[in-house]
CSV table of C-alpha atoms in Angstrom, one decimal:
chain,number,residue,atom,x,y,z
A,25,MET,CA,-104.8,-6.0,-204.3
A,26,PRO,CA,-106.2,-8.6,-206.7
A,27,ALA,CA,-109.8,-9.6,-206.0
A,28,SER,CA,-109.6,-13.2,-207.1
A,29,ARG,CA,-106.8,-15.8,-207.0
A,30,PRO,CA,-104.8,-16.1,-210.2
A,31,ASP,CA,-104.4,-19.6,-211.7
A,32,VAL,CA,-100.9,-20.3,-210.4
A,33,GLY,CA,-99.5,-23.3,-208.5
A,34,GLY,CA,-97.9,-22.0,-205.4
A,35,LEU,CA,-99.2,-20.9,-202.0
A,36,ILE,CA,-99.6,-17.2,-202.8
A,37,ASP,CA,-101.7,-14.6,-201.0
A,38,ARG,CA,-103.4,-11.3,-202.0
A,39,TYR,CA,-100.3,-9.4,-200.9
A,40,GLY,CA,-97.8,-11.0,-203.2
A,41,ARG,CA,-96.3,-13.3,-200.6
A,42,ALA,CA,-95.5,-17.0,-201.3
A,43,ALA,CA,-95.4,-19.6,-198.6
A,44,THR,CA,-92.5,-22.0,-199.1
A,45,ASP,CA,-91.8,-22.9,-195.5
A,46,LEU,CA,-94.1,-25.5,-193.9
A,47,ARG,CA,-94.4,-25.9,-190.2
A,48,VAL,CA,-95.9,-29.3,-189.3
A,49,SER,CA,-97.2,-30.0,-185.8
A,50,LEU,CA,-96.9,-33.7,-185.0
A,51,THR,CA,-98.6,-33.6,-181.6
A,52,ASP,CA,-100.2,-31.2,-179.2
A,53,ARG,CA,-98.8,-33.0,-176.3
A,54,CYS,CA,-95.7,-32.1,-174.3
A,55,ASN,CA,-93.6,-33.5,-171.5
A,56,LEU,CA,-92.9,-30.1,-170.0
A,57,ARG,CA,-95.4,-27.6,-168.5
A,58,CYS,CA,-93.8,-24.2,-169.2
A,59,THR,CA,-95.6,-21.5,-167.3
A,60,TYR,CA,-95.9,-19.2,-170.3
A,61,CYS,CA,-97.4,-22.0,-172.4
A,62,MET,CA,-99.8,-24.2,-170.4
A,63,PRO,CA,-101.2,-24.8,-166.9
A,64,ALA,CA,-99.5,-27.3,-164.5
A,65,GLU,CA,-102.1,-29.9,-165.1
A,66,GLY,CA,-101.7,-29.8,-168.9
A,67,LEU,CA,-104.5,-29.4,-171.4
A,68,PRO,CA,-107.3,-31.4,-172.9
A,69,TRP,CA,-105.3,-33.2,-175.6
A,70,LEU,CA,-106.6,-34.0,-179.1
A,71,PRO,CA,-108.3,-37.4,-179.3
A,72,SER,CA,-106.1,-39.8,-181.1
A,73,SER,CA,-108.8,-40.3,-183.8
A,74,GLU,CA,-108.4,-36.7,-184.8
A,75,VAL,CA,-104.6,-36.6,-185.0
A,76,LEU,CA,-103.2,-37.3,-188.5
A,77,THR,CA,-101.6,-40.7,-188.9
A,78,ASP,CA,-98.0,-41.0,-190.0
A,79,ASP,CA,-99.1,-41.8,-193.6
A,80,GLU,CA,-101.5,-38.8,-193.6
A,81,ILE,CA,-98.8,-36.4,-192.5
A,82,VAL,CA,-96.4,-37.7,-195.2
A,83,ARG,CA,-99.1,-37.4,-197.8
A,84,LEU,CA,-100.0,-33.8,-197.0
A,85,VAL,CA,-96.3,-32.8,-196.8
A,86,GLY,CA,-95.9,-34.5,-200.2
A,87,VAL,CA,-98.7,-32.4,-201.6
A,88,ALA,CA,-97.1,-29.2,-200.3
A,89,VAL,CA,-93.6,-30.2,-201.7
A,90,ARG,CA,-94.6,-31.6,-205.0
A,91,LEU,CA,-97.6,-29.4,-206.0
A,92,LEU,CA,-97.3,-26.2,-203.9
A,93,GLY,CA,-93.7,-25.1,-204.0
A,94,VAL,CA,-92.8,-25.8,-200.3
A,95,HIS,CA,-89.0,-26.4,-200.0
A,96,GLU,CA,-88.5,-26.2,-196.2
A,97,VAL,CA,-90.3,-28.3,-193.6
A,98,ARG,CA,-90.0,-28.0,-189.9
A,99,PHE,CA,-91.6,-30.5,-187.5
A,100,THR,CA,-93.0,-29.0,-184.3
A,101,GLY,CA,-95.4,-29.7,-181.5
A,102,GLY,CA,-96.2,-29.8,-178.7
A,103,GLU,CA,-93.1,-31.8,-178.3
A,104,PRO,CA,-92.4,-33.7,-181.6
A,105,LEU,CA,-89.8,-36.1,-180.0
A,106,ILE,CA,-92.7,-37.9,-178.2
A,107,ARG,CA,-94.4,-38.8,-181.5
A,108,PRO,CA,-93.7,-42.6,-181.8
A,109,GLY,CA,-93.4,-42.5,-185.6
A,110,LEU,CA,-91.1,-39.5,-185.8
A,111,VAL,CA,-88.1,-41.1,-187.4
A,112,GLY,CA,-90.2,-42.9,-190.0
A,113,ILE,CA,-92.0,-39.6,-190.9
A,114,VAL,CA,-88.7,-37.8,-191.3
A,115,ALA,CA,-87.3,-40.6,-193.5
A,116,ALA,CA,-90.4,-40.6,-195.7
A,117,VAL,CA,-90.4,-36.8,-196.1
A,118,ALA,CA,-86.6,-36.8,-196.8
A,119,ALA,CA,-87.4,-39.2,-199.7
A,120,LEU,CA,-89.7,-36.8,-201.4
A,121,SER,CA,-88.6,-35.2,-204.7
A,122,PRO,CA,-87.7,-32.5,-204.7
A,123,ARG,CA,-86.2,-33.1,-201.3
A,124,PRO,CA,-87.1,-30.3,-198.8
A,125,VAL,CA,-84.7,-29.0,-196.1
A,126,LEU,CA,-85.8,-30.7,-192.8
A,127,SER,CA,-85.6,-29.2,-189.3
A,128,LEU,CA,-87.2,-29.8,-186.0
A,129,THR,CA,-88.1,-27.6,-183.0
A,130,THR,CA,-87.9,-29.5,-179.7
A,131,ASN,CA,-87.4,-29.0,-175.9
A,132,GLY,CA,-84.4,-31.3,-176.2
A,133,ILE,CA,-85.6,-34.0,-173.8
A,134,GLY,CA,-84.6,-37.3,-175.4
A,135,LEU,CA,-82.6,-35.7,-178.2
A,136,ASP,CA,-79.4,-37.3,-177.0
A,137,ARG,CA,-81.0,-40.7,-177.8
A,138,LEU,CA,-82.8,-39.7,-181.0
A,139,ALA,CA,-80.3,-37.3,-182.7
A,140,ALA,CA,-78.4,-40.0,-184.5
A,141,PRO,CA,-81.4,-41.9,-185.8
A,142,LEU,CA,-83.0,-38.6,-186.9
A,143,ARG,CA,-79.9,-37.5,-188.7
A,144,ALA,CA,-79.7,-40.9,-190.4
A,145,ALA,CA,-83.3,-40.6,-191.5
A,146,GLY,CA,-82.6,-37.2,-193.2
A,147,LEU,CA,-83.1,-34.5,-190.6
A,148,ASP,CA,-80.8,-31.5,-191.3
A,149,ARG,CA,-80.9,-29.5,-188.1
A,150,VAL,CA,-82.7,-28.7,-184.9
A,151,ASN,CA,-83.8,-25.8,-182.8
A,152,VAL,CA,-83.8,-26.5,-179.0
A,153,SER,CA,-85.8,-24.4,-176.5
A,154,LEU,CA,-83.8,-23.3,-173.5
A,155,ASP,CA,-84.8,-20.3,-171.4
A,156,THR,CA,-82.5,-20.5,-168.5
A,157,LEU,CA,-79.2,-22.2,-167.4
A,158,ASP,CA,-80.2,-22.2,-163.7
A,159,PRO,CA,-81.5,-25.6,-162.6
A,160,THR,CA,-83.8,-24.2,-160.0
A,161,ARG,CA,-85.2,-21.6,-162.3
A,162,PHE,CA,-85.6,-24.2,-165.1
A,163,THR,CA,-87.7,-26.4,-162.8
A,164,GLU,CA,-89.8,-23.4,-161.8
A,165,LEU,CA,-90.4,-22.4,-165.4
A,166,THR,CA,-91.1,-25.9,-166.9
A,167,ARG,CA,-92.4,-27.6,-163.7
A,168,ARG,CA,-90.0,-30.4,-164.5
A,169,PRO,CA,-86.3,-30.9,-163.2
A,170,ARG,CA,-85.0,-31.7,-166.7
A,171,LEU,CA,-82.3,-29.2,-167.4
A,172,PRO,CA,-79.5,-31.9,-167.6
A,173,ALA,CA,-81.6,-33.8,-170.2
A,174,VAL,CA,-81.9,-30.6,-172.4
A,175,LEU,CA,-78.1,-30.0,-172.2
A,176,ALA,CA,-77.4,-33.6,-173.1
A,177,GLY,CA,-79.8,-33.2,-176.0
A,178,LEU,CA,-77.8,-30.2,-177.3
A,179,GLN,CA,-74.6,-32.2,-177.1
A,180,GLY,CA,-76.2,-35.1,-178.8
A,181,ALA,CA,-77.4,-32.9,-181.7
A,182,VAL,CA,-73.9,-31.6,-182.3
A,183,ALA,CA,-72.4,-35.1,-182.1
A,184,ALA,CA,-74.9,-36.4,-184.7
A,185,GLY,CA,-74.2,-33.5,-187.1
A,186,LEU,CA,-77.6,-31.7,-186.8
A,187,THR,CA,-75.8,-28.4,-187.2
A,188,PRO,CA,-76.1,-25.5,-186.9
A,189,VAL,CA,-77.8,-26.2,-183.6
A,190,LYS,CA,-80.0,-23.3,-182.7
A,191,ILE,CA,-81.3,-22.4,-179.2
A,192,ASN,CA,-84.6,-20.5,-178.8
A,193,SER,CA,-84.9,-18.5,-175.6
A,194,VAL,CA,-87.9,-16.5,-174.2
A,195,LEU,CA,-87.1,-13.9,-171.6
A,196,MET,CA,-89.8,-13.0,-168.9
A,197,ARG,CA,-89.7,-10.0,-166.7
A,198,GLY,CA,-88.8,-10.7,-163.2
A,199,VAL,CA,-88.1,-14.4,-164.0
A,200,ASN,CA,-85.1,-14.8,-166.3
A,201,ASP,CA,-84.7,-11.4,-167.9
A,202,GLY,CA,-81.2,-11.1,-166.3
A,203,GLU,CA,-79.8,-14.1,-168.2
A,204,ALA,CA,-79.5,-12.8,-171.7
A,205,PRO,CA,-75.7,-12.3,-171.6
A,206,ALA,CA,-75.2,-15.6,-169.9
A,207,LEU,CA,-77.3,-17.5,-172.4
A,208,LEU,CA,-75.3,-15.9,-175.3
A,209,ARG,CA,-72.0,-16.7,-173.7
A,210,PHE,CA,-73.1,-20.3,-173.2
A,211,ALA,CA,-74.1,-20.5,-176.9
A,212,LEU,CA,-70.9,-18.9,-178.1
A,213,ASP,CA,-68.8,-21.2,-175.9
A,214,HIS,CA,-70.5,-24.3,-177.4
A,215,GLY,CA,-70.9,-23.2,-181.0
A,216,TYR,CA,-74.7,-23.0,-180.8
A,217,GLN,CA,-76.7,-20.2,-182.5
A,218,LEU,CA,-78.9,-18.3,-180.1
A,219,ARG,CA,-82.3,-16.8,-180.9
A,220,PHE,CA,-84.2,-14.7,-178.4
A,221,ILE,CA,-88.0,-14.7,-179.0
A,222,GLU,CA,-90.4,-12.0,-177.7
A,223,GLN,CA,-93.0,-13.7,-175.6
A,224,MET,CA,-96.2,-13.9,-177.8
A,225,PRO,CA,-99.9,-14.1,-176.9
A,226,LEU,CA,-100.2,-17.8,-177.5
A,227,ASP,CA,-100.5,-19.1,-173.9
A,228,ALA,CA,-103.3,-21.5,-173.0
A,229,GLN,CA,-104.2,-19.3,-170.0
A,230,HIS,CA,-104.5,-16.1,-172.1
A,231,GLY,CA,-102.5,-14.3,-169.4
A,232,TRP,CA,-100.1,-12.6,-171.9
A,233,ASP,CA,-99.6,-8.9,-171.1
A,234,ARG,CA,-97.7,-6.7,-173.5
A,235,SER,CA,-96.7,-4.4,-170.6
A,236,THR,CA,-94.7,-7.2,-168.9
A,237,MET,CA,-93.1,-8.6,-172.1
A,238,ILE,CA,-89.4,-8.2,-172.6
A,239,THR,CA,-89.0,-6.4,-175.9
A,240,ALA,CA,-86.4,-6.8,-178.7
A,241,GLU,CA,-85.0,-3.4,-177.8
A,242,GLU,CA,-84.5,-4.5,-174.2
A,243,ILE,CA,-82.9,-7.8,-175.2
A,244,LEU,CA,-80.4,-6.0,-177.4
A,245,ALA,CA,-79.6,-3.5,-174.7
A,246,ALA,CA,-78.9,-6.4,-172.3
A,247,LEU,CA,-76.6,-8.1,-174.8
A,248,GLN,CA,-74.8,-5.0,-175.6
A,249,SER,CA,-73.9,-4.5,-172.0
A,250,GLU,CA,-71.4,-7.3,-172.4
A,251,PHE,CA,-70.9,-7.9,-176.1
A,252,ALA,CA,-70.2,-5.7,-179.2
A,253,LEU,CA,-72.9,-6.4,-181.8
A,254,LEU,CA,-72.3,-5.5,-185.4
A,255,PRO,CA,-74.8,-5.3,-188.2
A,256,ASP,CA,-75.2,-8.6,-190.1
A,257,PRO,CA,-74.4,-8.0,-193.8
A,258,VAL,CA,-76.3,-11.2,-194.8
A,259,GLU,CA,-79.7,-10.4,-196.3
A,260,ARG,CA,-82.5,-11.4,-193.9
A,261,GLY,CA,-85.1,-12.3,-196.5
A,262,GLY,CA,-88.1,-14.1,-195.0
A,263,ALA,CA,-86.2,-15.3,-191.9
A,264,PRO,CA,-88.0,-14.3,-188.6
A,265,ALA,CA,-84.9,-13.4,-186.8
A,266,GLU,CA,-83.0,-10.1,-187.1
A,267,THR,CA,-79.3,-11.1,-186.6
A,268,TRP,CA,-76.1,-9.4,-185.5
A,269,LEU,CA,-72.5,-10.5,-185.6
A,270,VAL,CA,-70.9,-10.9,-182.2
A,271,ASP,CA,-67.6,-9.1,-182.5
A,272,GLY,CA,-64.6,-11.3,-181.7
A,273,TRP,CA,-66.4,-14.6,-181.8
A,274,THR,CA,-66.7,-17.4,-184.4
A,275,ASP,CA,-69.0,-20.3,-184.6
A,276,ALA,CA,-68.1,-24.0,-184.8
A,277,ALA,CA,-67.4,-23.7,-188.5
A,278,GLY,CA,-65.1,-20.7,-188.0
A,279,ARG,CA,-67.6,-18.2,-189.4
A,280,PRO,CA,-68.5,-15.0,-187.6
A,281,ALA,CA,-70.8,-15.9,-184.7
A,282,ARG,CA,-74.3,-14.5,-184.8
A,283,VAL,CA,-77.1,-13.8,-182.4
A,284,GLY,CA,-80.7,-13.3,-183.4
A,285,VAL,CA,-83.8,-11.6,-182.0
A,286,ILE,CA,-87.3,-12.5,-183.2
A,287,GLY,CA,-89.4,-9.5,-182.4
A,288,SER,CA,-92.8,-10.9,-183.5
A,289,VAL,CA,-94.6,-8.3,-181.4
A,290,THR,CA,-92.6,-5.1,-181.5
A,291,ARG,CA,-90.8,-5.7,-184.8
A,292,PRO,CA,-93.3,-7.8,-186.9
A,293,PHE,CA,-92.0,-9.2,-190.2
A,294,CYS,CA,-95.5,-10.1,-191.6
A,295,GLY,CA,-94.7,-8.4,-194.9
A,296,ASP,CA,-92.0,-11.0,-195.7
A,297,CYS,CA,-93.7,-14.0,-194.1
A,298,ASP,CA,-93.2,-17.2,-196.1
A,299,ARG,CA,-94.8,-19.7,-193.8
A,300,THR,CA,-97.8,-22.0,-193.8
A,301,ARG,CA,-98.8,-24.3,-191.0
A,302,LEU,CA,-100.4,-27.7,-190.6
A,303,THR,CA,-101.7,-28.7,-187.2
A,304,ALA,CA,-101.6,-32.2,-185.8
A,305,ASP,CA,-105.3,-32.6,-186.6
A,306,GLY,CA,-104.9,-31.6,-190.2
A,307,GLN,CA,-105.9,-27.9,-190.2
A,308,VAL,CA,-104.1,-25.4,-192.4
A,309,ARG,CA,-103.3,-22.1,-190.6
A,310,ALA,CA,-102.2,-19.2,-192.8
A,311,CYS,CA,-100.7,-17.3,-189.8
A,312,LEU,CA,-99.6,-18.3,-186.3
A,313,PHE,CA,-102.1,-15.8,-184.9
A,314,ALA,CA,-105.0,-16.7,-187.2
A,315,THR,CA,-108.4,-17.1,-185.7
A,316,GLU,CA,-109.6,-19.3,-188.5
A,317,GLU,CA,-108.4,-22.6,-190.0
A,318,SER,CA,-109.0,-24.7,-193.1
A,319,ASP,CA,-109.7,-28.4,-192.7
A,320,LEU,CA,-107.7,-30.8,-194.8
A,321,ARG,CA,-108.2,-33.9,-192.7
A,322,THR,CA,-111.9,-34.3,-193.5
A,323,ALA,CA,-111.2,-33.9,-197.3
A,324,LEU,CA,-108.3,-36.3,-197.1
A,325,ARG,CA,-110.3,-39.0,-195.2
A,326,SER,CA,-113.2,-38.5,-197.6
A,327,GLY,CA,-111.2,-39.6,-200.6
A,328,ALA,CA,-109.9,-36.3,-202.0
A,329,ASP,CA,-107.1,-36.7,-204.4
A,330,ASP,CA,-103.8,-34.7,-204.2
A,331,GLU,CA,-104.9,-32.1,-206.6
A,332,GLU,CA,-108.0,-31.4,-204.6
A,333,LEU,CA,-106.0,-31.2,-201.4
A,334,ALA,CA,-103.6,-28.7,-203.1
A,335,ARG,CA,-106.6,-26.6,-204.3
A,336,ARG,CA,-108.0,-26.3,-200.8
A,337,TRP,CA,-104.6,-25.4,-199.4
A,338,ARG,CA,-104.2,-22.7,-202.1
A,339,ILE,CA,-107.6,-21.2,-201.1
A,340,ALA,CA,-106.7,-21.2,-197.5
A,341,MET,CA,-103.4,-19.3,-198.1
A,342,TRP,CA,-105.0,-16.8,-200.5
A,343,GLY,CA,-107.1,-15.5,-197.6
A,344,LYS,CA,-104.0,-14.8,-195.4
A,345,ARG,CA,-104.2,-11.4,-193.8
A,346,ALA,CA,-101.7,-8.6,-194.3
A,347,GLY,CA,-100.4,-8.9,-190.7
A,348,HIS,CA,-101.1,-10.5,-187.3
A,349,GLY,CA,-102.7,-7.3,-185.9
A,350,ILE,CA,-101.4,-7.6,-182.4
A,351,ASP,CA,-101.2,-3.8,-182.2
A,352,ASP,CA,-104.9,-3.4,-183.3
A,353,PRO,CA,-107.3,-2.8,-180.4
A,354,SER,CA,-109.6,-5.5,-182.0
A,355,PHE,CA,-106.9,-8.2,-181.8
A,356,LEU,CA,-108.1,-11.5,-180.4
A,357,GLN,CA,-105.7,-14.1,-179.2
A,358,PRO,CA,-106.1,-17.4,-181.0
A,359,VAL,CA,-108.3,-19.9,-179.1
A,360,ARG,CA,-105.6,-22.6,-179.7
A,361,PRO,CA,-102.4,-22.2,-177.7
A,362,MET,CA,-98.9,-22.6,-179.2
A,363,SER,CA,-98.8,-26.2,-178.1
A,364,ALA,CA,-101.8,-27.0,-180.3
A,365,ILE,CA,-100.9,-24.8,-183.2
A,366,GLY,CA,-97.2,-25.8,-183.6
A,367,GLY,CA,-94.4,-23.2,-183.6
């Protein structure tokens, strides 16, 4: 392992990984209150003075794209659709050269209204979170009766051409763990791509318990009770999801249908991780589970030029750890919850 960072331009670390996928949190706020994410009353939100402005976000993304080798940008939150300047941010980032691939992770509420403007601005695709198809259970999980709005958002994304539309689902023991086959059938029937995600220790309440988590192995067993899953011949690369072909099904484009499982806890993919993260208040995180951050906002607002911002970002990523360490007895859950970090 090299002791000092070599003089190269990209976001490399000591283990030979290069970060080319940037996750940008646009807000820590959300219009749902999912039980595995935050308490019913919400959280102490970031003061507006600490949140990056639209121009600051575009500038930092520009540094990442032009100087640091980033070629994929995903906007996250909180809930990014509630960011007032979202469409303008997407348009400005889409205008960068080289143009990055642009995606967005959302709960889908309001997507039916915003899908077309976002597509026109340059957004390429969306991931929509949906953990249940049962209206009562949805209300219990999110503390909001908004399932129809999410389903309308999915339909709006397809109509606008934000494809492939992906669904992210988290299964919880004793809550919705029996819905895996139904969620997959729903996705297949509508041409969506489904990704199941193991519940991670990123809740604001710090109530995550590995013993109650539905594992990737359990998810696959539930799916295989109703579907024949075949090995996916496509190389996974740095993608977080392991994918399988669903025998006998095709997607909206006529290609073999796939289902994915993101086993962040039991099947970690840290060795191939290619992500860097920027929080809504301008902090670089080398890992979703990092306990430290590197401040770019202060440097930016103090007059640092793009080269200096890039230098600080490179230093932050050079210190990335080999893995998230969830299996280590000394593992400490990040102080910031997922809603503040950005997914």
